[in-house]
Coordinates of C-alpha atoms and ligand atoms in Angstrom, one line a residue:
M1 CA -15.2 1.0 -35.8
A2 CA -18.3 3.2 -35.3
I3 CA -18.9 4.4 -31.8
L4 CA -22.2 5.5 -30.1
P5 CA -21.6 8.8 -28.4
L6 CA -22.0 8.6 -24.7
S7 CA -24.8 10.8 -23.4
A8 CA -24.9 12.6 -20.1
H9 CA -25.8 10.3 -17.2
Q10 CA -24.1 7.4 -18.8
S11 CA -21.5 5.7 -16.7
V12 CA -17.8 5.1 -17.4
A13 CA -15.2 3.1 -15.5
I14 CA -11.6 4.1 -16.1
I15 CA -8.9 1.5 -15.1
G16 CA -5.7 3.4 -14.3
A17 CA -5.4 6.9 -12.8
G18 CA -2.2 8.0 -14.6
I19 CA -2.2 11.2 -16.6
A20 CA -4.1 9.5 -19.5
G21 CA -6.9 8.1 -17.4
L22 CA -7.2 11.4 -15.5
A23 CA -7.3 13.4 -18.8
C24 CA -10.0 11.1 -20.2
G25 CA -12.0 11.2 -17.0
Q26 CA -11.9 15.0 -16.9
V27 CA -13.4 15.3 -20.4
L28 CA -16.1 12.8 -19.7
A29 CA -17.0 14.1 -16.3
N30 CA -17.2 17.7 -17.7
S31 CA -19.7 16.4 -20.3
G32 CA -21.9 15.1 -17.5
A33 CA -21.1 11.4 -17.7
S34 CA -20.6 9.6 -14.4
V35 CA -16.9 8.6 -14.1
T36 CA -15.3 6.2 -11.7
L37 CA -11.5 5.7 -11.8
F38 CA -9.7 2.7 -10.3
D39 CA -6.0 2.5 -9.6
K40 CA -4.1 -0.3 -8.0
A41 CA -1.5 2.0 -6.5
R42 CA -1.9 3.9 -3.2
G43 CA -2.4 7.2 -5.1
P44 CA -3.0 8.5 -8.6
G45 CA -0.1 9.3 -11.0
G46 CA 1.2 6.1 -12.4
R47 CA 4.6 6.8 -14.0
L48 CA 4.5 10.4 -12.9
S49 CA 5.4 9.1 -9.4
S50 CA 7.4 10.7 -6.7
K51 CA 9.1 8.9 -3.7
R52 CA 8.8 10.7 -0.4
R53 CA 11.7 10.0 2.1
P54 CA 12.2 11.8 5.4
S55 CA 14.9 14.1 4.0
A56 CA 13.9 14.4 0.3
T57 CA 11.3 13.8 -2.4
L58 CA 12.5 12.2 -5.6
D59 CA 10.8 11.8 -8.9
L60 CA 11.2 8.2 -10.1
G61 CA 9.4 8.2 -13.4
A62 CA 9.3 11.1 -15.8
Q63 CA 11.6 13.9 -14.8
A64 CA 10.3 16.6 -17.1
F65 CA 8.1 17.0 -20.2
S66 CA 7.9 19.1 -23.3
V67 CA 5.0 20.5 -25.3
H68 CA 4.3 20.3 -29.0
N69 CA 0.5 20.3 -29.3
A70 CA -1.7 23.3 -28.9
D71 CA -4.4 21.6 -26.8
F72 CA -1.7 20.3 -24.4
Q73 CA -0.1 23.8 -24.4
R74 CA -3.4 25.2 -23.2
A75 CA -3.6 22.6 -20.4
V76 CA 0.1 23.3 -19.5
D77 CA -0.6 27.0 -19.3
T78 CA -3.5 26.4 -16.8
W79 CA -1.3 24.1 -14.7
L80 CA 1.5 26.8 -14.7
S81 CA -1.0 29.4 -13.5
I82 CA -2.2 27.1 -10.7
G83 CA 1.4 26.3 -9.8
C84 CA 1.3 22.5 -9.9
I85 CA 4.0 22.6 -12.6
A86 CA 6.9 24.9 -13.3
S87 CA 9.7 25.4 -15.9
W88 CA 12.6 23.0 -15.4
P89 CA 15.4 22.2 -16.2
T90 CA 17.4 25.1 -17.5
A91 CA 21.0 23.9 -16.9
T92 CA 21.5 20.6 -18.7
Y93 CA 24.6 18.7 -19.7
Q94 CA 25.8 15.8 -21.8
A95 CA 28.1 13.8 -19.5
S96 CA 30.4 10.8 -19.9
P97 CA 33.5 9.5 -18.1
N98 CA 35.5 11.5 -20.8
G99 CA 34.0 14.9 -20.0
W100 CA 30.9 17.1 -19.7
Q101 CA 29.4 19.6 -22.3
A102 CA 26.6 22.0 -21.7
H103 CA 23.6 20.9 -23.7
N104 CA 20.6 23.0 -24.8
D105 CA 18.2 21.7 -27.5
G106 CA 16.1 24.9 -27.3
Q107 CA 13.1 22.9 -26.1
K108 CA 11.2 24.3 -23.0
R109 CA 10.4 21.6 -20.4
Y110 CA 8.3 21.5 -17.3
T111 CA 8.2 19.4 -14.1
G112 CA 5.6 19.0 -11.3
A113 CA 5.9 21.5 -8.4
P114 CA 6.8 20.7 -5.7
R115 CA 7.1 17.1 -7.0
M116 CA 6.1 15.4 -10.3
S117 CA 3.1 13.8 -8.7
A118 CA 1.7 17.3 -7.8
L119 CA 0.3 17.5 -11.4
T120 CA -1.6 14.2 -11.3
R121 CA -2.7 15.0 -7.7
H122 CA -4.1 18.3 -9.0
L123 CA -5.9 16.5 -11.8
A124 CA -7.4 13.9 -9.5
D125 CA -8.5 16.5 -6.9
S126 CA -10.2 18.7 -9.5
L127 CA -11.9 15.6 -11.1
T128 CA -13.2 14.2 -7.8
A129 CA -14.5 17.6 -6.7
L130 CA -17.2 17.0 -9.3
P131 CA -20.2 15.2 -7.9
Q132 CA -20.3 12.7 -10.8
A133 CA -16.7 11.6 -10.4
A134 CA -15.0 9.2 -8.0
L135 CA -11.5 7.7 -7.6
H136 CA -10.8 4.4 -5.9
T137 CA -7.0 3.9 -5.2
G138 CA -5.5 0.8 -3.8
T139 CA -7.9 -1.1 -6.0
S140 CA -6.5 -3.6 -8.6
I141 CA -9.0 -4.7 -11.2
T142 CA -8.4 -8.3 -12.1
S143 CA -11.3 -9.1 -14.5
L144 CA -14.3 -7.7 -16.4
K145 CA -17.7 -9.3 -16.7
R146 CA -20.4 -8.5 -19.3
T147 CA -24.0 -8.4 -18.2
Q148 CA -27.2 -7.1 -19.9
K149 CA -27.0 -4.0 -17.8
G150 CA -23.4 -3.3 -18.7
W151 CA -19.8 -4.1 -17.7
L152 CA -18.8 -5.2 -14.2
L153 CA -15.3 -4.8 -12.7
V154 CA -14.0 -7.3 -10.3
T155 CA -11.2 -6.4 -7.9
A156 CA -8.3 -8.5 -6.5
G157 CA -10.3 -8.6 -3.2
G158 CA -13.3 -10.1 -5.1
I159 CA -15.5 -7.0 -4.9
T160 CA -17.6 -6.2 -7.9
H161 CA -18.2 -2.6 -9.2
G162 CA -20.7 -1.5 -11.8
P163 CA -22.5 -1.9 -14.1
Y164 CA -20.9 0.6 -16.4
D165 CA -21.9 1.6 -20.0
Q166 CA -18.2 2.1 -21.0
V167 CA -14.9 0.8 -19.7
V168 CA -11.6 2.6 -20.5
V169 CA -8.4 0.8 -19.8
S170 CA -5.3 3.0 -19.5
A171 CA -3.0 0.4 -17.9
P172 CA 0.2 -0.6 -19.8
P173 CA -0.6 -3.2 -22.6
P174 CA 0.4 -6.4 -20.8
Q175 CA -1.9 -5.4 -17.8
A176 CA -4.6 -4.3 -20.2
H177 CA -4.3 -7.5 -22.2
A178 CA -5.1 -9.6 -19.1
L179 CA -8.4 -7.7 -18.7
L180 CA -9.5 -7.6 -22.3
A181 CA -8.4 -11.0 -23.7
A182 CA -11.6 -12.7 -22.9
W183 CA -13.8 -10.0 -24.4
D184 CA -12.2 -8.3 -27.4
D185 CA -9.8 -9.9 -29.9
D186 CA -8.9 -6.7 -31.7
L187 CA -8.0 -4.8 -28.5
A188 CA -6.2 -7.8 -27.0
T189 CA -4.1 -8.2 -30.2
A190 CA -3.3 -4.5 -30.1
C191 CA -2.0 -4.9 -26.5
Q192 CA 0.1 -7.9 -27.5
T193 CA 1.8 -6.1 -30.4
R194 CA 2.8 -3.1 -28.3
K195 CA 6.1 -4.3 -26.9
Q196 CA 7.3 -2.5 -23.7
R197 CA 10.8 -1.5 -22.5
A198 CA 11.8 -1.8 -18.9
C199 CA 13.7 0.8 -16.9
W200 CA 15.4 0.8 -13.5
A201 CA 15.1 4.1 -11.7
G202 CA 17.7 4.5 -8.9
W203 CA 17.8 7.2 -6.3
A204 CA 20.4 8.5 -3.9
I205 CA 20.3 11.1 -1.1
F206 CA 23.7 12.5 0.1
D207 CA 24.7 14.5 3.1
G208 CA 26.5 17.2 1.0
P209 CA 26.7 18.5 -2.5
L210 CA 28.3 16.6 -5.4
P211 CA 31.9 17.4 -6.1
A212 CA 32.6 20.3 -8.5
I213 CA 33.5 19.4 -12.1
P214 CA 35.9 21.8 -13.9
G215 CA 34.0 24.0 -16.4
V216 CA 30.6 22.8 -15.3
D217 CA 28.0 25.0 -13.6
P218 CA 27.9 23.9 -10.0
D219 CA 24.1 24.3 -10.1
W220 CA 23.6 21.9 -13.0
Q221 CA 20.2 20.3 -12.9
M222 CA 20.1 17.3 -15.2
A223 CA 22.6 15.3 -17.3
R224 CA 22.1 12.9 -20.1
V225 CA 24.8 10.4 -19.7
A226 CA 26.8 8.3 -22.3
H227 CA 27.6 5.2 -20.2
P228 CA 26.5 1.6 -20.6
T229 CA 24.6 1.6 -17.2
L230 CA 23.4 5.1 -16.5
H231 CA 21.3 7.3 -18.8
I232 CA 19.9 10.3 -16.8
V233 CA 21.1 12.0 -13.7
S234 CA 18.5 14.5 -12.3
R235 CA 19.1 16.6 -9.2
N236 CA 15.8 16.8 -7.3
Q237 CA 16.9 19.7 -5.0
T238 CA 17.2 21.9 -8.1
K239 CA 13.5 21.4 -9.0
P240 CA 11.0 24.1 -8.1
G241 CA 9.9 24.0 -4.4
R242 CA 12.6 21.6 -3.3
A243 CA 15.6 23.9 -2.5
A244 CA 15.6 22.9 1.2
Q245 CA 16.3 19.2 0.6
P246 CA 19.9 17.8 0.4
E247 CA 21.6 16.5 -2.7
S248 CA 19.0 14.0 -4.0
L249 CA 19.5 12.3 -7.3
S250 CA 17.3 10.3 -9.6
L251 CA 19.5 7.9 -11.5
L252 CA 17.7 6.4 -14.6
A253 CA 19.4 3.4 -16.1
Q254 CA 19.9 2.7 -19.8
L255 CA 17.0 0.6 -21.1
D256 CA 19.3 -2.2 -22.5
W257 CA 21.1 -2.4 -19.2
S258 CA 17.8 -2.4 -17.3
E259 CA 16.5 -5.3 -19.3
A260 CA 19.7 -7.3 -18.9
H261 CA 19.5 -6.7 -15.1
L262 CA 15.8 -6.7 -14.6
E263 CA 15.6 -9.4 -11.9
Q264 CA 18.6 -8.2 -9.9
P265 CA 17.9 -7.0 -6.3
A266 CA 17.2 -3.3 -6.1
S267 CA 20.2 -2.8 -3.7
E268 CA 22.6 -4.3 -6.3
V269 CA 21.1 -2.1 -9.1
A270 CA 21.5 1.0 -6.9
R271 CA 25.1 0.1 -6.2
Q272 CA 25.9 -0.3 -9.9
L273 CA 24.1 3.0 -10.8
L274 CA 26.2 4.8 -8.1
A275 CA 29.4 3.3 -9.5
A276 CA 28.4 4.7 -12.9
L277 CA 27.7 8.1 -11.3
K278 CA 31.1 8.1 -9.7
S279 CA 32.8 7.4 -13.1
L280 CA 31.5 10.8 -14.3
F281 CA 33.7 12.8 -11.8
P282 CA 37.4 13.3 -11.8
V283 CA 39.3 10.3 -10.3
S284 CA 40.4 12.4 -7.4
A285 CA 36.9 13.5 -6.4
T286 CA 35.0 11.9 -3.6
L287 CA 31.2 11.6 -3.5
P288 CA 29.6 12.9 -0.3
D289 CA 28.4 10.4 2.3
L290 CA 25.2 8.6 1.4
I291 CA 22.1 9.0 3.5
E292 CA 19.9 6.6 1.6
T293 CA 19.8 4.8 -1.7
G294 CA 17.5 2.4 -3.6
A295 CA 16.0 1.6 -6.9
H296 CA 12.5 1.1 -8.5
R297 CA 11.9 -1.4 -11.3
W298 CA 9.6 -0.2 -14.0
R299 CA 8.7 -3.3 -16.0
Y300 CA 6.6 -1.3 -18.4
A301 CA 8.4 2.0 -18.7
Q302 CA 7.8 3.0 -22.3
P303 CA 6.7 1.5 -25.6
A304 CA 9.5 0.0 -27.7
A305 CA 8.3 1.9 -30.8
A306 CA 6.1 4.8 -31.8
C307 CA 2.6 3.9 -33.0
E308 CA 0.1 5.7 -35.3
H309 CA -2.8 5.4 -33.0
T310 CA -3.8 7.8 -30.2
Y311 CA -6.4 5.5 -28.6
L312 CA -8.3 2.5 -29.6
Y313 CA -11.9 1.5 -29.0
S314 CA -14.4 -1.2 -30.1
G315 CA -18.1 -1.1 -30.5
N316 CA -18.8 -3.2 -27.4
G317 CA -18.1 -0.5 -24.8
L318 CA -14.3 -1.1 -24.3
A319 CA -11.5 1.3 -25.1
L320 CA -7.8 1.7 -24.6
C321 CA -5.7 4.8 -24.0
G322 CA -2.4 5.7 -22.5
D323 CA 1.1 6.6 -23.8
N324 CA 1.6 3.0 -25.0
F325 CA -0.9 3.5 -27.8
C326 CA 1.0 6.5 -29.1
D327 CA 4.6 7.7 -28.5
G328 CA 5.5 7.1 -24.9
R329 CA 5.7 10.6 -23.4
V330 CA 3.7 12.6 -20.9
E331 CA 2.2 14.8 -23.7
D332 CA 1.2 11.7 -25.7
A333 CA -0.4 10.1 -22.6
W334 CA -2.4 13.2 -21.9
L335 CA -3.5 13.6 -25.5
S336 CA -4.5 10.0 -25.7
G337 CA -6.8 10.2 -22.7
H338 CA -8.1 13.7 -23.7
R339 CA -8.9 12.7 -27.3
L340 CA -10.5 9.4 -26.3
G341 CA -12.7 11.3 -23.9
K342 CA -13.8 13.6 -26.7
A343 CA -14.4 10.7 -29.1
L344 CA -16.5 9.0 -26.5
I345 CA -18.8 12.0 -26.1
G346 CA -19.0 12.3 -29.9
R347 CA -17.0 15.6 -30.4
S348 CA -14.4 16.0 -33.0
V349 CA -10.8 15.5 -31.9
Ligands
FAD1 C1 11.7 6.1 -15.7 C2 10.8 6.9 -16.7 C3 11.2 8.1 -17.2 C4 10.4 8.8 -18.0 N1 10.8 10.0 -18.5 C5 10.0 10.8 -19.3 C6 10.3 12.1 -19.7 O1 11.4 12.6 -19.4 N2 9.5 12.8 -20.4 C7 8.2 12.3 -20.8 O2 7.5 13.1 -21.4 N3 7.8 11.1 -20.4 C8 8.7 10.3 -19.6 N4 8.3 9.1 -19.2 C9 7.0 8.5 -19.7 C10 5.8 9.1 -18.9 O3 6.0 8.9 -17.6 C11 4.6 8.3 -19.4 O4 4.4 8.6 -20.8 C12 3.3 8.7 -18.7 O5 3.4 9.0 -17.4 C13 2.3 7.6 -19.0 O6 1.0 7.9 -18.4 P1 -0.2 6.8 -18.6 O7 -1.4 7.4 -17.9 O8 -0.3 6.5 -20.0 O9 0.3 5.5 -17.9 P2 0.6 5.2 -16.3 O10 1.2 6.4 -15.7 O11 1.5 4.0 -16.3 O12 -0.8 4.9 -15.7 C14 -1.4 3.6 -15.7 C15 -2.0 3.4 -14.4 O13 -2.7 2.1 -14.4 C16 -2.7 1.5 -13.1 N5 -3.0 0.1 -13.3 C17 -2.4 -0.8 -14.1 N6 -3.1 -2.0 -14.0 C18 -4.1 -1.8 -13.2 C19 -5.2 -2.7 -12.8 N7 -5.3 -3.9 -13.1 N8 -6.1 -2.1 -11.9 C20 -6.1 -0.8 -11.5 N9 -5.0 0.0 -11.9 C21 -4.1 -0.5 -12.8 C22 -1.2 1.8 -12.7 O14 -1.1 1.7 -11.3 C23 -1.0 3.2 -13.2 O15 -1.2 4.2 -12.2 C24 9.1 8.3 -18.4 C25 8.7 7.1 -17.8 C26 9.5 6.4 -17.0 C27 9.0 5.1 -16.4

C-alpha cells in the first residue's frame, strides 16, 4: 500500500506508550510532526513494567534484552551512556529439581537501571521535552472516528481528542482490533491472525537470602527453569542500582501453565510459583520468610509465532506497530516503532 509521507506540522496520535509507540513518536517528533501519545496505564512502559513495593522494586515484564540490529545497537549505546540501562545478567543458570548448571549462551544482555521502566521513562521524558510532543497517561482510547478534518480519538471517559492526520496503534492485537475493526478490514484481519500467548508473572520478597545450592555461585542472577509451572527466576537485587533491596524475585510462569491457570486468583498463582521455586532447592533447605508475594496476569504477553512484518499501514491514515507485528522481543518492538516512524516520514528503512 502506498503511503503519503507526513510533512512537518502534520499531526499523529499514537495509542500505546510502550517501547514501540515511544520509538515511533521519537522519529516523528524529531522530523517536526506534532505527536500525541495515549496510554491507558498510569505511566509509559507497557510490558517493560516495574512494580514498586516499599522494600523492593521488581520487573514484571521483560527481565533483560539482547541486541542484533545495528540501529538498535546505536540506541542501546546511547542509553548505556545516559545510564538508563546497564549490562545484566552475567551469572545465569539452567535449573530443575534435578540440578543446576551454569549457562552462558555468549549473548550480551541489558536491563533498565535502576529498574526496567527507567528505559521507557527516559524515552518518554526526552520525547515530551520537545514542544511538539505530548503524552496522556491514564487515558484509554475506546474508539476512533473519521471526519473530513482527520481522525478523532474517543476516551473511556467520553472525551474526544483530535483531529489527527495519522493514527498509530501500538497496543496488542486484540486491543488494536477493537479500535480498527470499524475502519480498516486489512489491519483488523492482521490483528485477528496474530494470536497471543498469556503469561503469569509472580513476585516474592524475602527477609533473607535464598539458601545456598552446592556448586552454584551464591550471587547467581537469573535461572531458566525446566519445570511444568516455572520458567524464569530473576533476582531483582542483583540488577544494577538495586543492591540495597532484600531478596526479591520475579517468577515468570511457563506459557502453557499460564494459559491453563489464567483465571485463577493471583494469590493462588503466587503460591504455586513459590512451590515450584522451592522444588529447585535441596529438600533440606528452607526458604527465608516471605515479606510479600503476588502475581500479575499478562493476557497478551507475546505473539504465538514470529511474523514477517515489522509494521503495517494502510492508505487511510491508520498504522500498526509493536512487537506483535514482528517477533515479540524488546528489540523487535523498538525496531517496529522506529521503522514505522521512518516510513511515515518517507525515509528509507
Ligand atoms: C512476562 C514477560 C517477559 C518478557 N521477557 C522478555 C525478555 O526477556 N526479553 C525481551 O526482549 N522481551 C521480553 N518480553 C517482551 C517485551 O516486553 C515486549 O516485546 C515489549 O515490551 C513490547 O513493547 P510494545 O511497545 O510493542 O508493547 P507494550 O509494551 O505492550 O505497549 C503497548 C501499550 O499500549 C497500551 N494500550 C493498550 N490498549 C490501549 C488503549 N485502548 N488505549 C491506550 N493505551 C492502550 C498499553 O497500556 C501498553 O502500555 C517479555 C514480555 C513479558 C510480558
